[in-house]
Coordinates of C-alpha atoms in Angstrom, one line a residue:
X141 CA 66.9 21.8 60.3
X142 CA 63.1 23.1 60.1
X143 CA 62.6 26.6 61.5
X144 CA 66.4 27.1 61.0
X145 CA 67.8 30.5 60.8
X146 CA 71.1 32.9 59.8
X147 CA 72.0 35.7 61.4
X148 CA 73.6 38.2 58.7
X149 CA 74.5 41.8 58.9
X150 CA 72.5 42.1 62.0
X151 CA 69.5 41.0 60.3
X152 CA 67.6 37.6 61.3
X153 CA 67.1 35.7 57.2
X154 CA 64.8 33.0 57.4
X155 CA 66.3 29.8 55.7
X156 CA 64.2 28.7 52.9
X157 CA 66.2 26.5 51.0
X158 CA 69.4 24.4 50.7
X159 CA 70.9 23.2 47.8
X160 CA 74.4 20.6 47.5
X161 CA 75.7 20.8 44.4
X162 CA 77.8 16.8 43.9
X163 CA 79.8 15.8 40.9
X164 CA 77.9 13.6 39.1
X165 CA 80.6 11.0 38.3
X166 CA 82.5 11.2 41.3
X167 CA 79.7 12.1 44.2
X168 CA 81.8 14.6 45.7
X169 CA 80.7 18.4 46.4
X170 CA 81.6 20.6 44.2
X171 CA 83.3 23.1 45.9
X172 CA 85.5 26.4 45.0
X173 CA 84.3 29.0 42.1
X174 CA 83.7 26.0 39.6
X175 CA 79.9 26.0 39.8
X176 CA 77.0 28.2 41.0
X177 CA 73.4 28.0 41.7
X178 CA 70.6 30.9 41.6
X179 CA 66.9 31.5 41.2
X180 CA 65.8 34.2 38.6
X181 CA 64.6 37.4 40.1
X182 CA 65.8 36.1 43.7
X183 CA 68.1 37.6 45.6
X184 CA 71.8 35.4 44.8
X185 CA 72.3 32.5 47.7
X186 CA 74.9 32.7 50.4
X187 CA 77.9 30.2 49.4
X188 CA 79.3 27.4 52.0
X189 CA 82.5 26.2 51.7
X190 CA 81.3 22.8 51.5
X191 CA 79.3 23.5 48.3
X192 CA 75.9 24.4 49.4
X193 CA 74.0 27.5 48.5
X194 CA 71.6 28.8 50.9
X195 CA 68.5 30.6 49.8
X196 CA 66.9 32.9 52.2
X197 CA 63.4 34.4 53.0
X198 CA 61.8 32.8 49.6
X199 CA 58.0 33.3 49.3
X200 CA 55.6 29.9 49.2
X201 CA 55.4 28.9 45.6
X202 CA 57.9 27.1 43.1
X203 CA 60.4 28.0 42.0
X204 CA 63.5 27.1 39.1
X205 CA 66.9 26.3 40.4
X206 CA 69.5 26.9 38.2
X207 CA 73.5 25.4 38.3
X208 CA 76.2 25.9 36.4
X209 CA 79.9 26.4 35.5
X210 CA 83.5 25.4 35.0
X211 CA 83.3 21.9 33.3
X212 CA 80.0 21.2 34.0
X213 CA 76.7 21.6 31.9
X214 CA 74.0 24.0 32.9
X215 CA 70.9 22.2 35.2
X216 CA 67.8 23.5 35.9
X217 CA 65.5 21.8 39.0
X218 CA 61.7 22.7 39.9
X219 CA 61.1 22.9 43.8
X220 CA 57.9 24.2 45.7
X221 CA 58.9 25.8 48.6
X222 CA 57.3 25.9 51.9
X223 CA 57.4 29.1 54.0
X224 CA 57.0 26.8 57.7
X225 CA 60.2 24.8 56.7
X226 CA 63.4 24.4 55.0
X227 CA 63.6 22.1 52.5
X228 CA 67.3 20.6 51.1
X229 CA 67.9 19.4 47.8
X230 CA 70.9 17.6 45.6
X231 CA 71.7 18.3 42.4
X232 CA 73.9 16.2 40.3
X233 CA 76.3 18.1 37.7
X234 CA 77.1 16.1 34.9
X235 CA 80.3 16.7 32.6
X236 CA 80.6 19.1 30.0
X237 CA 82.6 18.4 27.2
X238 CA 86.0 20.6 28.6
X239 CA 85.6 17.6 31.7
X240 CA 88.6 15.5 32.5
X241 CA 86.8 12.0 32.4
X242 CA 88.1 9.7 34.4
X243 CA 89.5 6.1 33.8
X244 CA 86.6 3.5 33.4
X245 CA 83.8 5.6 32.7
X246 CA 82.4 5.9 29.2
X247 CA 82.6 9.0 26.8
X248 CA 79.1 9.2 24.6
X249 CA 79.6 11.5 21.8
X250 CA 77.0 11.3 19.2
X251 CA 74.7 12.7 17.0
X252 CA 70.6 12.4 16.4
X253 CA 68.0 15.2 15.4
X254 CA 68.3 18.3 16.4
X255 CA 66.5 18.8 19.8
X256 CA 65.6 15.3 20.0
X257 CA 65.5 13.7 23.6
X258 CA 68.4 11.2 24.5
X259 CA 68.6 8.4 27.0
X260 CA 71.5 6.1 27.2
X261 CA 71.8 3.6 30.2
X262 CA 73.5 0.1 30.5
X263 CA 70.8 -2.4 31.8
X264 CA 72.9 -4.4 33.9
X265 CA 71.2 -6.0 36.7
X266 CA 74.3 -6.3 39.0
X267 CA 74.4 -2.6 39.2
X268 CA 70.4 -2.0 39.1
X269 CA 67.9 -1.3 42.3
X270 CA 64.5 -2.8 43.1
X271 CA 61.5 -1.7 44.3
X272 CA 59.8 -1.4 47.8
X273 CA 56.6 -1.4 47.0
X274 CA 54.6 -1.6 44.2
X275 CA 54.9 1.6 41.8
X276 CA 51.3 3.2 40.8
X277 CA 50.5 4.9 37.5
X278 CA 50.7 8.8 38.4
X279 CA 52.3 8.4 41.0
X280 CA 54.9 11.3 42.0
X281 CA 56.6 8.6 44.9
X282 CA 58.7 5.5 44.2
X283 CA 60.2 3.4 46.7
X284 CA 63.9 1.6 46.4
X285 CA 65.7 -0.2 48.3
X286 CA 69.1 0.3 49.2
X287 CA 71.4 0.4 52.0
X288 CA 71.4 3.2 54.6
X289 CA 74.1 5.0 53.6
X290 CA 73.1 5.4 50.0
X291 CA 70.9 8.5 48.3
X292 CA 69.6 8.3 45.2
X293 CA 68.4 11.9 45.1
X294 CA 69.0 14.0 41.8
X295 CA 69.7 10.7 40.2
X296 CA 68.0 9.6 37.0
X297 CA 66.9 6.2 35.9
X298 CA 65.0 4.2 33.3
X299 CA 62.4 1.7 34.7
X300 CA 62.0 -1.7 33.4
X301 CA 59.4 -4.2 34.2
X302 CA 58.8 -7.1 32.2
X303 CA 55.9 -7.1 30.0
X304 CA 55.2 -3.8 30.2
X305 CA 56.7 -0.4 28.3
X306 CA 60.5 0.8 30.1
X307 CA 60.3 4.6 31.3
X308 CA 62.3 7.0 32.5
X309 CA 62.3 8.6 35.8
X310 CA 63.8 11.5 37.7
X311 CA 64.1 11.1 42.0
X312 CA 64.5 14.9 43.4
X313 CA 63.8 14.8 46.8
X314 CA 64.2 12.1 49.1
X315 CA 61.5 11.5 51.7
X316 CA 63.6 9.2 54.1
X317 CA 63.4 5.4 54.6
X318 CA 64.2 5.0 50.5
X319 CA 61.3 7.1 49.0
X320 CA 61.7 9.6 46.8
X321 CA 59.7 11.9 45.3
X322 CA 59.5 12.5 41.4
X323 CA 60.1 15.1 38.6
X324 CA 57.2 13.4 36.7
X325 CA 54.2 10.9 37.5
X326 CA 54.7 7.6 36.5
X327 CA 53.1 6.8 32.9
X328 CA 52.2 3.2 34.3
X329 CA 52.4 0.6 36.7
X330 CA 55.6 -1.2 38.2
X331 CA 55.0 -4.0 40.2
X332 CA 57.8 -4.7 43.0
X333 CA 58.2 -8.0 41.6
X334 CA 60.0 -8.2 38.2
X335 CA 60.8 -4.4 38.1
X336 CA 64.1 -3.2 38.4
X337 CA 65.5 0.9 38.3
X338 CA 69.2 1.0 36.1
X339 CA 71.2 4.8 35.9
X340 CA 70.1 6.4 33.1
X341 CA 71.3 9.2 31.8
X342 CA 69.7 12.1 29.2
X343 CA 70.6 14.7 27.0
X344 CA 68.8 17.5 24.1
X345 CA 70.4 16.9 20.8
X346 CA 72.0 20.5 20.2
X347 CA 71.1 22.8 16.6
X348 CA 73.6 20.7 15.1
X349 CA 72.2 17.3 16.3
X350 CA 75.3 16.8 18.7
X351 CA 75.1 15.7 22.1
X352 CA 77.2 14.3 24.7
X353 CA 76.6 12.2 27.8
X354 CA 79.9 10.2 30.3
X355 CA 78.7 6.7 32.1
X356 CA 80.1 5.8 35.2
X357 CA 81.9 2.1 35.5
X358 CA 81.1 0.6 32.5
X359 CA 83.0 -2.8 31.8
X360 CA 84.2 -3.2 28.0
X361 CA 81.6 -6.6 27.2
X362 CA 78.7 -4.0 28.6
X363 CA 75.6 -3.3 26.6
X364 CA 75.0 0.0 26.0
X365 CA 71.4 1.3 24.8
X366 CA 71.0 4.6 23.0
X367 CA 67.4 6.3 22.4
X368 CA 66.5 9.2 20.5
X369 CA 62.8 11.0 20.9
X370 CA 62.1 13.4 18.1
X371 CA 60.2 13.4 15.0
X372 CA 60.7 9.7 15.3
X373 CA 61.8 7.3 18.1
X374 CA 65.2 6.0 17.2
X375 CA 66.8 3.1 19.2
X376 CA 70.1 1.0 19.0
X377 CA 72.7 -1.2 21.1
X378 CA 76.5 -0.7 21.1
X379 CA 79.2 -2.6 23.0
X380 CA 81.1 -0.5 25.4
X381 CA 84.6 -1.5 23.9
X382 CA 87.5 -0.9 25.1
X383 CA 88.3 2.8 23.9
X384 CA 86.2 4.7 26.1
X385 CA 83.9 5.7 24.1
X386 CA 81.4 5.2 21.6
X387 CA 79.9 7.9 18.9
X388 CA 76.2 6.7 18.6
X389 CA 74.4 7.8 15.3
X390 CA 71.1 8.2 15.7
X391 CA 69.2 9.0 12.7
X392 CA 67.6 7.6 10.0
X393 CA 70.5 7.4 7.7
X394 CA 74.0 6.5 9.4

């Protein structure tokens, strides 16, 4: 859609941006008055009824993209925009607490330090994607492979190669043919062989030290790895059981 254009109360609004907003567990868009997106000091999007926002006549620069509402927690998604094109982006919103998980996903309620970084991901290699290529350090492109019909954009992940430290990254924009680019450059290298990408999903520990995080598909005999980044690095391994879910405790003193 480059060069693509509305026509709007008579006036001729230069398409600068497009932005789906999915549900993170489910992957379908979120339509209705349940969630919004906008960029601060911009002038508000115009809303599809297939859940896209369209941003018009934005300046070259970058800018923050911000989604939220109804049972969803609030986003927010760096893009550079480019005043020769449109660009598209997807952005996954995941549960708040008020959400109505579904059956066979995986509740994470737990607590840590207060503003400490949380990761939690299930490193199952049935589930988990491999490289195309060889994965440089800082690097801001990764290539996977999977099927056609599959996007991995707005999806997070940690990656694992053997022998060397895990990391977590963030795709945002997919470039076609299974590259995507990055929030972050890598920290190191991933060769394609013996690397391997597994969902992972994050969090900020609240004042209180609470925070909350739903996995999709997660069998009861599932590993389940919790991290917390704060003062400290904290990290520890629960079964998924059979309750749906699991209240981590990750602090020094349990």
């Amino acid at each position: 859609m480059d060069g693509g254009f509305l026509i709007a109360s008579r006036a001729l609004q230069r398409v600068s941006l497009a932005v789906m907003l999915i549900d993170d567990l489910t992957g379908a868009a979120i339509t209705g008055s349940s969630a919004r997106a906008w960029i601060e000091r911009a002038k508000p999007p115009i809303k599809k009824n297939d859940g896209l926002f369209v941003f018009t006549d934005l300046s070259a620069g970058e800018y923050t993209v911000c989604v939220e509402g109804g049972n969803y927690r609030r986003q927010e998604m760096n893009i550079v925009t480019d005043r020769d094109r449109m660009q598209t982006m997807t952005l996954r919103l995941r549960p708040a607490r008020t959400y109505h998980v579904p059956e066979g996903c995986l509740r994470i309620d737990g607590t840590a330090e207060p503003g400490a970084e949380i990761t939690v991901y299930a490193p199952d290699r049935q589930s988990a994607f491999k490289l195309l290529s060889d994965a440089k350090a800082g690097s801001k492109c990764i290539s996977v492979f999977h099927s056609e019909r599959v996007t991995l954009e707005g999806s997070g992940f940690r990656l694992m190669t053997s022998g060397s430290d895990e990391e977590n990254v963030f795709f945002t924009l997919s470039k076609g043919g299974g590259s995507y680019e990055l929030q972050a450059p890598l920290k190191a290298d991933h060769p394609r062989v013996g690397s391997m990408l597994v969902p992972a999903f994050t969090d900020v520990a609240d004042k209180k030290g609470r925070f909350f995080i739903v996995l999709r598909s997660v069998p009861s005999s599932a590993k389940v790895i919790c991290e917390a980044k704060g003062s400290a690095c904290l990290r520890r391994e629960y079964e998924a059981g059979s309750k749906g879910c699991i209240c981590p405790v990750l602090t020094t003193i349990e």
